mmCIF file with all atom_site columns, C-alpha atoms in Angstrom:
data_model
loop_
_atom_site.group_PDB
_atom_site.id
_atom_site.type_symbol
_atom_site.label_atom_id
_atom_site.label_alt_id
_atom_site.label_comp_id
_atom_site.label_asym_id
_atom_site.label_entity_id
_atom_site.label_seq_id
_atom_site.pdbx_PDB_ins_code
_atom_site.Cartn_x
_atom_site.Cartn_y
_atom_site.Cartn_z
_atom_site.occupancy
_atom_site.B_iso_or_equiv
_atom_site.pdbx_formal_charge
_atom_site.auth_seq_id
_atom_site.auth_comp_id
_atom_site.auth_asym_id
_atom_site.auth_atom_id
_atom_site.pdbx_PDB_model_num
ATOM 1   C CA . PRO A 1 1   ? 63.393 55.694 -1.998 1.00 0.00 ? 1   PRO A CA 1
ATOM 2   C CA . LYS A 1 2   ? 60.780 53.086 -2.741 1.00 0.00 ? 2   LYS A CA 1
ATOM 3   C CA . GLY A 1 3   ? 58.368 51.049 -0.674 1.00 0.00 ? 3   GLY A CA 1
ATOM 4   C CA . PHE A 1 4   ? 58.577 51.314 3.099  1.00 0.00 ? 4   PHE A CA 1
ATOM 5   C CA . ALA A 1 5   ? 61.446 53.842 2.981  1.00 0.00 ? 5   ALA A CA 1
ATOM 6   C CA . ASN A 1 6   ? 59.248 56.115 0.853  1.00 0.00 ? 6   ASN A CA 1
ATOM 7   C CA . LEU A 1 7   ? 56.455 55.884 3.445  1.00 0.00 ? 7   LEU A CA 1
ATOM 8   C CA . LEU A 1 8   ? 58.866 56.766 6.260  1.00 0.00 ? 8   LEU A CA 1
ATOM 9   C CA . GLU A 1 9   ? 60.317 59.686 4.328  1.00 0.00 ? 9   GLU A CA 1
ATOM 10  C CA . THR A 1 10  ? 56.824 60.983 3.598  1.00 0.00 ? 10  THR A CA 1
ATOM 11  C CA . LEU A 1 11  ? 55.889 60.850 7.285  1.00 0.00 ? 11  LEU A CA 1
ATOM 12  C CA . ILE A 1 12  ? 59.145 62.520 8.372  1.00 0.00 ? 12  ILE A CA 1
ATOM 13  C CA . VAL A 1 13  ? 58.803 65.312 5.809  1.00 0.00 ? 13  VAL A CA 1
ATOM 14  C CA . PHE A 1 14  ? 55.152 65.755 6.842  1.00 0.00 ? 14  PHE A CA 1
ATOM 15  C CA . ILE A 1 15  ? 56.086 66.149 10.513 1.00 0.00 ? 15  ILE A CA 1
ATOM 16  C CA . ARG A 1 16  ? 58.872 68.569 9.580  1.00 0.00 ? 16  ARG A CA 1
ATOM 17  C CA . ASP A 1 17  ? 56.920 70.710 7.101  1.00 0.00 ? 17  ASP A CA 1
ATOM 18  C CA . GLU A 1 18  ? 53.400 70.600 8.529  1.00 0.00 ? 18  GLU A CA 1
ATOM 19  C CA . VAL A 1 19  ? 53.990 70.270 12.271 1.00 0.00 ? 19  VAL A CA 1
ATOM 20  C CA . ALA A 1 20  ? 57.425 71.501 13.357 1.00 0.00 ? 20  ALA A CA 1
ATOM 21  C CA . LYS A 1 21  ? 58.128 74.417 11.010 1.00 0.00 ? 21  LYS A CA 1
ATOM 22  C CA . PRO A 1 22  ? 54.750 76.176 11.283 1.00 0.00 ? 22  PRO A CA 1
ATOM 23  C CA . ASN A 1 23  ? 54.486 75.772 15.069 1.00 0.00 ? 23  ASN A CA 1
ATOM 24  C CA . ILE A 1 24  ? 58.081 76.170 16.252 1.00 0.00 ? 24  ILE A CA 1
ATOM 25  C CA . GLY A 1 25  ? 59.481 78.366 13.505 1.00 0.00 ? 25  GLY A CA 1
ATOM 26  C CA . ASP A 1 26  ? 61.877 78.008 10.590 1.00 0.00 ? 26  ASP A CA 1
ATOM 27  C CA . LYS A 1 27  ? 64.927 78.858 12.688 1.00 0.00 ? 27  LYS A CA 1
ATOM 28  C CA . LYS A 1 28  ? 64.370 76.670 15.770 1.00 0.00 ? 28  LYS A CA 1
ATOM 29  C CA . TYR A 1 29  ? 62.442 73.615 14.609 1.00 0.00 ? 29  TYR A CA 1
ATOM 30  C CA . GLN A 1 30  ? 65.554 71.473 13.909 1.00 0.00 ? 30  GLN A CA 1
ATOM 31  C CA . ARG A 1 31  ? 66.454 71.318 17.591 1.00 0.00 ? 31  ARG A CA 1
ATOM 32  C CA . TYR A 1 32  ? 63.121 69.660 18.430 1.00 0.00 ? 32  TYR A CA 1
ATOM 33  C CA . MET A 1 33  ? 62.697 67.387 15.393 1.00 0.00 ? 33  MET A CA 1
ATOM 34  C CA . PRO A 1 34  ? 64.298 64.324 17.036 1.00 0.00 ? 34  PRO A CA 1
ATOM 35  C CA . TYR A 1 35  ? 61.857 64.538 19.951 1.00 0.00 ? 35  TYR A CA 1
ATOM 36  C CA . LEU A 1 36  ? 58.826 65.161 17.754 1.00 0.00 ? 36  LEU A CA 1
ATOM 37  C CA . LEU A 1 37  ? 59.686 62.290 15.412 1.00 0.00 ? 37  LEU A CA 1
ATOM 38  C CA . THR A 1 38  ? 60.386 59.957 18.334 1.00 0.00 ? 38  THR A CA 1
ATOM 39  C CA . VAL A 1 39  ? 57.059 60.769 19.981 1.00 0.00 ? 39  VAL A CA 1
ATOM 40  C CA . PHE A 1 40  ? 55.143 60.475 16.705 1.00 0.00 ? 40  PHE A CA 1
ATOM 41  C CA . PHE A 1 41  ? 56.571 57.100 15.710 1.00 0.00 ? 41  PHE A CA 1
ATOM 42  C CA . PHE A 1 42  ? 56.535 55.739 19.261 1.00 0.00 ? 42  PHE A CA 1
ATOM 43  C CA . ILE A 1 43  ? 52.831 56.523 19.684 1.00 0.00 ? 43  ILE A CA 1
ATOM 44  C CA . LEU A 1 44  ? 51.981 55.419 16.139 1.00 0.00 ? 44  LEU A CA 1
ATOM 45  C CA . ILE A 1 45  ? 53.757 52.063 16.368 1.00 0.00 ? 45  ILE A CA 1
ATOM 46  C CA . GLY A 1 46  ? 52.431 51.449 19.878 1.00 0.00 ? 46  GLY A CA 1
ATOM 47  C CA . ASN A 1 47  ? 48.868 52.203 18.791 1.00 0.00 ? 47  ASN A CA 1
ATOM 48  C CA . LEU A 1 48  ? 49.133 50.044 15.675 1.00 0.00 ? 48  LEU A CA 1
ATOM 49  C CA . LEU A 1 49  ? 50.549 47.141 17.680 1.00 0.00 ? 49  LEU A CA 1
ATOM 50  C CA . GLY A 1 50  ? 47.612 47.506 20.049 1.00 0.00 ? 50  GLY A CA 1
ATOM 51  C CA . LEU A 1 51  ? 45.244 46.697 17.201 1.00 0.00 ? 51  LEU A CA 1
ATOM 52  C CA . VAL A 1 52  ? 46.777 43.232 16.866 1.00 0.00 ? 52  VAL A CA 1
ATOM 53  C CA . PRO A 1 53  ? 44.436 40.895 18.805 1.00 0.00 ? 53  PRO A CA 1
ATOM 54  C CA . ILE A 1 54  ? 47.249 38.854 20.391 1.00 0.00 ? 54  ILE A CA 1
ATOM 55  C CA . ILE A 1 55  ? 48.775 41.920 22.058 1.00 0.00 ? 55  ILE A CA 1
ATOM 56  C CA . SER A 1 56  ? 45.353 43.059 23.359 1.00 0.00 ? 56  SER A CA 1
ATOM 57  C CA . GLY A 1 57  ? 46.218 46.594 24.339 1.00 0.00 ? 57  GLY A CA 1
ATOM 58  C CA . THR A 1 58  ? 48.111 49.666 23.274 1.00 0.00 ? 58  THR A CA 1
ATOM 59  C CA . LEU A 1 59  ? 50.877 51.426 25.096 1.00 0.00 ? 59  LEU A CA 1
ATOM 60  C CA . THR A 1 60  ? 48.593 54.405 25.350 1.00 0.00 ? 60  THR A CA 1
ATOM 61  C CA . ASN A 1 61  ? 45.980 52.432 27.300 1.00 0.00 ? 61  ASN A CA 1
ATOM 62  C CA . ASP A 1 62  ? 48.220 53.047 30.311 1.00 0.00 ? 62  ASP A CA 1
ATOM 63  C CA . ILE A 1 63  ? 47.809 56.481 31.881 1.00 0.00 ? 63  ILE A CA 1
ATOM 64  C CA . ILE A 1 64  ? 51.331 56.274 33.324 1.00 0.00 ? 64  ILE A CA 1
ATOM 65  C CA . PHE A 1 65  ? 52.733 55.958 29.812 1.00 0.00 ? 65  PHE A CA 1
ATOM 66  C CA . THR A 1 66  ? 50.731 58.888 28.428 1.00 0.00 ? 66  THR A CA 1
ATOM 67  C CA . GLY A 1 67  ? 51.544 60.884 31.548 1.00 0.00 ? 67  GLY A CA 1
ATOM 68  C CA . THR A 1 68  ? 55.254 60.256 31.068 1.00 0.00 ? 68  THR A CA 1
ATOM 69  C CA . LEU A 1 69  ? 55.105 61.471 27.475 1.00 0.00 ? 69  LEU A CA 1
ATOM 70  C CA . ALA A 1 70  ? 53.189 64.567 28.605 1.00 0.00 ? 70  ALA A CA 1
ATOM 71  C CA . VAL A 1 71  ? 55.701 65.281 31.387 1.00 0.00 ? 71  VAL A CA 1
ATOM 72  C CA . VAL A 1 72  ? 58.601 65.018 28.936 1.00 0.00 ? 72  VAL A CA 1
ATOM 73  C CA . THR A 1 73  ? 56.844 67.525 26.654 1.00 0.00 ? 73  THR A CA 1
ATOM 74  C CA . PHE A 1 74  ? 56.240 69.759 29.679 1.00 0.00 ? 74  PHE A CA 1
ATOM 75  C CA . LEU A 1 75  ? 59.910 69.591 30.700 1.00 0.00 ? 75  LEU A CA 1
ATOM 76  C CA . ILE A 1 76  ? 61.101 70.384 27.181 1.00 0.00 ? 76  ILE A CA 1
ATOM 77  C CA . THR A 1 77  ? 58.667 73.292 27.003 1.00 0.00 ? 77  THR A CA 1
ATOM 78  C CA . THR A 1 78  ? 59.620 74.598 30.436 1.00 0.00 ? 78  THR A CA 1
ATOM 79  C CA . PHE A 1 79  ? 63.383 74.407 29.956 1.00 0.00 ? 79  PHE A CA 1
ATOM 80  C CA . SER A 1 80  ? 63.192 75.768 26.402 1.00 0.00 ? 80  SER A CA 1
ATOM 81  C CA . GLY A 1 81  ? 61.149 78.785 27.426 1.00 0.00 ? 81  GLY A CA 1
ATOM 82  C CA . ASN A 1 82  ? 62.843 82.078 26.647 1.00 0.00 ? 82  ASN A CA 1
ATOM 83  C CA . SER A 1 83  ? 62.555 85.367 28.550 1.00 0.00 ? 83  SER A CA 1
ATOM 84  C CA . HIS A 1 84  ? 59.525 86.409 26.488 1.00 0.00 ? 84  HIS A CA 1
ATOM 85  C CA . TYR A 1 85  ? 57.699 83.217 27.538 1.00 0.00 ? 85  TYR A CA 1
ATOM 86  C CA . TRP A 1 86  ? 58.471 83.681 31.227 1.00 0.00 ? 86  TRP A CA 1
ATOM 87  C CA . LYS A 1 87  ? 57.643 87.386 31.086 1.00 0.00 ? 87  LYS A CA 1
ATOM 88  C CA . HIS A 1 88  ? 54.263 86.490 29.648 1.00 0.00 ? 88  HIS A CA 1
ATOM 89  C CA . ILE A 1 89  ? 53.645 84.134 32.584 1.00 0.00 ? 89  ILE A CA 1
ATOM 90  C CA . PHE A 1 90  ? 54.881 86.353 35.419 1.00 0.00 ? 90  PHE A CA 1
ATOM 91  C CA . ALA A 1 91  ? 54.085 89.810 33.976 1.00 0.00 ? 91  ALA A CA 1
ATOM 92  C CA . THR A 1 92  ? 51.350 89.378 31.400 1.00 0.00 ? 92  THR A CA 1
ATOM 93  C CA . PRO A 1 93  ? 51.624 92.198 28.837 1.00 0.00 ? 93  PRO A CA 1
ATOM 94  C CA . GLY A 1 94  ? 48.758 94.656 28.717 1.00 0.00 ? 94  GLY A CA 1
ATOM 95  C CA . VAL A 1 95  ? 47.394 93.650 32.121 1.00 0.00 ? 95  VAL A CA 1
ATOM 96  C CA . PRO A 1 96  ? 47.388 96.176 34.970 1.00 0.00 ? 96  PRO A CA 1
ATOM 97  C CA . LEU A 1 97  ? 49.897 95.517 37.756 1.00 0.00 ? 97  LEU A CA 1
ATOM 98  C CA . TRP A 1 98  ? 47.209 95.134 40.389 1.00 0.00 ? 98  TRP A CA 1
ATOM 99  C CA . LEU A 1 99  ? 45.905 92.023 38.569 1.00 0.00 ? 99  LEU A CA 1
ATOM 100 C CA . SER A 1 100 ? 49.256 90.218 38.874 1.00 0.00 ? 100 SER A CA 1
ATOM 101 C CA . PRO A 1 101 ? 48.268 88.302 42.055 1.00 0.00 ? 101 PRO A CA 1
ATOM 102 C CA . ILE A 1 102 ? 45.408 86.796 40.061 1.00 0.00 ? 102 ILE A CA 1
ATOM 103 C CA . MET A 1 103 ? 47.107 86.402 36.680 1.00 0.00 ? 103 MET A CA 1
ATOM 104 C CA . ILE A 1 104 ? 50.281 84.652 37.835 1.00 0.00 ? 104 ILE A CA 1
ATOM 105 C CA . PRO A 1 105 ? 48.443 81.670 39.391 1.00 0.00 ? 105 PRO A CA 1
ATOM 106 C CA . VAL A 1 106 ? 46.144 81.502 36.359 1.00 0.00 ? 106 VAL A CA 1
ATOM 107 C CA . GLU A 1 107 ? 49.132 81.386 33.994 1.00 0.00 ? 107 GLU A CA 1
ATOM 108 C CA . VAL A 1 108 ? 50.917 78.762 36.125 1.00 0.00 ? 108 VAL A CA 1
ATOM 109 C CA . ILE A 1 109 ? 47.758 76.638 36.207 1.00 0.00 ? 109 ILE A CA 1
ATOM 110 C CA . GLY A 1 110 ? 47.585 77.068 32.422 1.00 0.00 ? 110 GLY A CA 1
ATOM 111 C CA . MET A 1 111 ? 51.144 75.719 32.166 1.00 0.00 ? 111 MET A CA 1
ATOM 112 C CA . LEU A 1 112 ? 50.180 72.660 34.199 1.00 0.00 ? 112 LEU A CA 1
ATOM 113 C CA . THR A 1 113 ? 46.937 71.937 32.356 1.00 0.00 ? 113 THR A CA 1
ATOM 114 C CA . LYS A 1 114 ? 48.719 71.572 29.010 1.00 0.00 ? 114 LYS A CA 1
ATOM 115 C CA . PRO A 1 115 ? 50.488 68.298 29.873 1.00 0.00 ? 115 PRO A CA 1
ATOM 116 C CA . PHE A 1 116 ? 47.388 67.097 31.716 1.00 0.00 ? 116 PHE A CA 1
ATOM 117 C CA . SER A 1 117 ? 45.271 67.617 28.587 1.00 0.00 ? 117 SER A CA 1
ATOM 118 C CA . LEU A 1 118 ? 47.908 65.837 26.450 1.00 0.00 ? 118 LEU A CA 1
ATOM 119 C CA . MET A 1 119 ? 47.868 62.888 28.827 1.00 0.00 ? 119 MET A CA 1
ATOM 120 C CA . ILE A 1 120 ? 44.086 62.559 29.129 1.00 0.00 ? 120 ILE A CA 1
ATOM 121 C CA . ARG A 1 121 ? 43.371 63.097 25.418 1.00 0.00 ? 121 ARG A CA 1
ATOM 122 C CA . LEU A 1 122 ? 45.709 60.339 24.279 1.00 0.00 ? 122 LEU A CA 1
ATOM 123 C CA . PHE A 1 123 ? 44.707 57.918 27.033 1.00 0.00 ? 123 PHE A CA 1
ATOM 124 C CA . ALA A 1 124 ? 40.936 58.420 26.708 1.00 0.00 ? 124 ALA A CA 1
ATOM 125 C CA . ASN A 1 125 ? 40.767 58.244 22.927 1.00 0.00 ? 125 ASN A CA 1
ATOM 126 C CA . MET A 1 126 ? 42.720 55.009 22.676 1.00 0.00 ? 126 MET A CA 1
ATOM 127 C CA . THR A 1 127 ? 40.989 53.381 25.639 1.00 0.00 ? 127 THR A CA 1
ATOM 128 C CA . ALA A 1 128 ? 37.533 54.297 24.318 1.00 0.00 ? 128 ALA A CA 1
ATOM 129 C CA . GLY A 1 129 ? 38.091 52.399 21.073 1.00 0.00 ? 129 GLY A CA 1
ATOM 130 C CA . HIS A 1 130 ? 39.053 49.244 22.932 1.00 0.00 ? 130 HIS A CA 1
ATOM 131 C CA . ILE A 1 131 ? 36.079 49.529 25.286 1.00 0.00 ? 131 ILE A CA 1
ATOM 132 C CA . ILE A 1 132 ? 33.667 49.924 22.357 1.00 0.00 ? 132 ILE A CA 1
ATOM 133 C CA . ALA A 1 133 ? 35.137 46.898 20.555 1.00 0.00 ? 133 ALA A CA 1
ATOM 134 C CA . LEU A 1 134 ? 34.918 44.815 23.735 1.00 0.00 ? 134 LEU A CA 1
ATOM 135 C CA . SER A 1 135 ? 31.332 45.958 24.316 1.00 0.00 ? 135 SER A CA 1
ATOM 136 C CA . LEU A 1 136 ? 30.289 44.998 20.786 1.00 0.00 ? 136 LEU A CA 1
ATOM 137 C CA . ILE A 1 137 ? 31.819 41.527 21.092 1.00 0.00 ? 137 ILE A CA 1
ATOM 138 C CA . SER A 1 138 ? 30.242 41.044 24.512 1.00 0.00 ? 138 SER A CA 1
ATOM 139 C CA . LEU A 1 139 ? 26.787 41.528 22.958 1.00 0.00 ? 139 LEU A CA 1
ATOM 140 C CA . ILE A 1 140 ? 27.064 37.910 21.769 1.00 0.00 ? 140 ILE A CA 1
ATOM 141 C CA . PHE A 1 141 ? 27.345 36.745 25.374 1.00 0.00 ? 141 PHE A CA 1
ATOM 142 C CA . ILE A 1 142 ? 24.788 39.182 26.735 1.00 0.00 ? 142 ILE A CA 1
ATOM 143 C CA . PHE A 1 143 ? 22.084 38.025 24.289 1.00 0.00 ? 143 PHE A CA 1
ATOM 144 C CA . LYS A 1 144 ? 23.303 34.413 24.585 1.00 0.00 ? 144 LYS A CA 1
ATOM 145 C CA . SER A 1 145 ? 22.670 33.929 20.899 1.00 0.00 ? 145 SER A CA 1
ATOM 146 C CA . VAL A 1 146 ? 24.852 33.125 17.942 1.00 0.00 ? 146 VAL A CA 1
ATOM 147 C CA . ALA A 1 147 ? 22.339 34.976 15.720 1.00 0.00 ? 147 ALA A CA 1
ATOM 148 C CA . ILE A 1 148 ? 23.679 38.321 16.968 1.00 0.00 ? 148 ILE A CA 1
ATOM 149 C CA . ALA A 1 149 ? 27.274 37.311 16.181 1.00 0.00 ? 149 ALA A CA 1
ATOM 150 C CA . PRO A 1 150 ? 27.395 38.482 12.537 1.00 0.00 ? 150 PRO A CA 1
ATOM 151 C CA . VAL A 1 151 ? 26.079 41.921 13.489 1.00 0.00 ? 151 VAL A CA 1
ATOM 152 C CA . SER A 1 152 ? 28.408 42.155 16.462 1.00 0.00 ? 152 SER A CA 1
ATOM 153 C CA . VAL A 1 153 ? 31.455 41.068 14.490 1.00 0.00 ? 153 VAL A CA 1
ATOM 154 C CA . ALA A 1 154 ? 30.592 43.429 11.604 1.00 0.00 ? 154 ALA A CA 1
ATOM 155 C CA . PHE A 1 155 ? 30.341 46.395 13.964 1.00 0.00 ? 155 PHE A CA 1
ATOM 156 C CA . THR A 1 156 ? 33.559 45.355 15.692 1.00 0.00 ? 156 THR A CA 1
ATOM 157 C CA . VAL A 1 157 ? 35.426 45.180 12.374 1.00 0.00 ? 157 VAL A CA 1
ATOM 158 C CA . PHE A 1 158 ? 34.065 48.637 11.507 1.00 0.00 ? 158 PHE A CA 1
ATOM 159 C CA . MET A 1 159 ? 35.235 49.960 14.885 1.00 0.00 ? 159 MET A CA 1
ATOM 160 C CA . GLN A 1 160 ? 38.686 48.414 14.370 1.00 0.00 ? 160 GLN A CA 1
ATOM 161 C CA . MET A 1 161 ? 38.972 50.235 11.025 1.00 0.00 ? 161 MET A CA 1
ATOM 162 C CA . LEU A 1 162 ? 37.920 53.433 12.753 1.00 0.00 ? 162 LEU A CA 1
ATOM 163 C CA . GLU A 1 163 ? 40.431 52.750 15.514 1.00 0.00 ? 163 GLU A CA 1
ATOM 164 C CA . LEU A 1 164 ? 43.146 52.410 12.872 1.00 0.00 ? 164 LEU A CA 1
ATOM 165 C CA . LEU A 1 165 ? 42.368 55.969 11.816 1.00 0.00 ? 165 LEU A CA 1
ATOM 166 C CA . VAL A 1 166 ? 42.275 57.112 15.439 1.00 0.00 ? 166 VAL A CA 1
ATOM 167 C CA . ALA A 1 167 ? 45.679 55.484 16.102 1.00 0.00 ? 167 ALA A CA 1
ATOM 168 C CA . VAL A 1 168 ? 47.297 57.565 13.365 1.00 0.00 ? 168 VAL A CA 1
ATOM 169 C CA . LEU A 1 169 ? 45.330 60.673 14.286 1.00 0.00 ? 169 LEU A CA 1
ATOM 170 C CA . GLN A 1 170 ? 46.284 60.506 17.969 1.00 0.00 ? 170 GLN A CA 1
ATOM 171 C CA . ALA A 1 171 ? 49.989 60.223 17.144 1.00 0.00 ? 171 ALA A CA 1
ATOM 172 C CA . TYR A 1 172 ? 49.606 63.286 14.925 1.00 0.00 ? 172 TYR A CA 1
ATOM 173 C CA . VAL A 1 173 ? 47.592 65.288 17.483 1.00 0.00 ? 173 VAL A CA 1
ATOM 174 C CA . PHE A 1 174 ? 50.019 64.581 20.327 1.00 0.00 ? 174 PHE A CA 1
ATOM 175 C CA . THR A 1 175 ? 52.966 65.591 18.134 1.00 0.00 ? 175 THR A CA 1
ATOM 176 C CA . LEU A 1 176 ? 51.166 68.691 16.861 1.00 0.00 ? 176 LEU A CA 1
ATOM 177 C CA . LEU A 1 177 ? 50.226 69.877 20.349 1.00 0.00 ? 177 LEU A CA 1
ATOM 178 C CA . SER A 1 178 ? 53.736 69.181 21.639 1.00 0.00 ? 178 SER A CA 1
ATOM 179 C CA . ALA A 1 179 ? 55.157 71.284 18.794 1.00 0.00 ? 179 ALA A CA 1
ATOM 180 C CA . LEU A 1 180 ? 52.619 74.007 19.499 1.00 0.00 ? 180 LEU A CA 1
ATOM 181 C CA . PHE A 1 181 ? 53.496 74.164 23.207 1.00 0.00 ? 181 PHE A CA 1
ATOM 182 C CA . ILE A 1 182 ? 57.225 74.177 22.440 1.00 0.00 ? 182 ILE A CA 1
ATOM 183 C CA . GLY A 1 183 ? 56.652 76.867 19.817 1.00 0.00 ? 183 GLY A CA 1
ATOM 184 C CA . GLN A 1 184 ? 54.864 79.052 22.354 1.00 0.00 ? 184 GLN A CA 1
ATOM 185 C CA . ALA A 1 185 ? 57.828 78.731 24.703 1.00 0.00 ? 185 ALA A CA 1
ATOM 186 C CA . VAL A 1 186 ? 60.523 79.606 22.145 1.00 0.00 ? 186 VAL A CA 1
ATOM 187 C CA . GLU A 1 187 ? 58.616 82.295 20.275 1.00 0.00 ? 187 GLU A CA 1
ATOM 188 C CA . GLU A 1 188 ? 60.500 85.560 19.950 1.00 0.00 ? 188 GLU A CA 1
ATOM 189 C CA . THR A 1 189 ? 59.052 88.956 20.822 1.00 0.00 ? 189 THR A CA 1
ATOM 190 C CA . HIS A 1 190 ? 57.117 90.517 17.961 1.00 0.00 ? 190 HIS A CA 1
#
């Protein structure tokens, strides 16, 4: 393929070879590739559209949206968990039996903090970039001077370029962590 199709193929092969296979495993990654690719491209396209001034916000500026993505990852992880995964949660290997009343709630809380961290990380990183850009532009109005405008606009353009990198990075990080959590749930006993 050439052009845009080559870019898409490169991204798909990257997600397959560098995210899904190492984290989920060579035998089970194919089952989760449609979800991982959907999440990656959905977040990436949403974040890139949010950089267009007319649209004025990304999908991931909404905590409900990021929370929904995190809950879907949590549900996939929970329902894909094998007996080894559940045994690790309810009977942690190598831990004395008398510690079970403490360890079980800790493990369950650990299960619930994973989607929470996915949600907050994506939401906060994308929102922070927009707040910084808005703050830099508002310096013109705060100082009530056009003389500050070139500096303010230059810093805003720099932040937009940085936010372009962050948009791609956040799509990758969310997909990577989703694959990691799914991989922990489907991992076989050693």
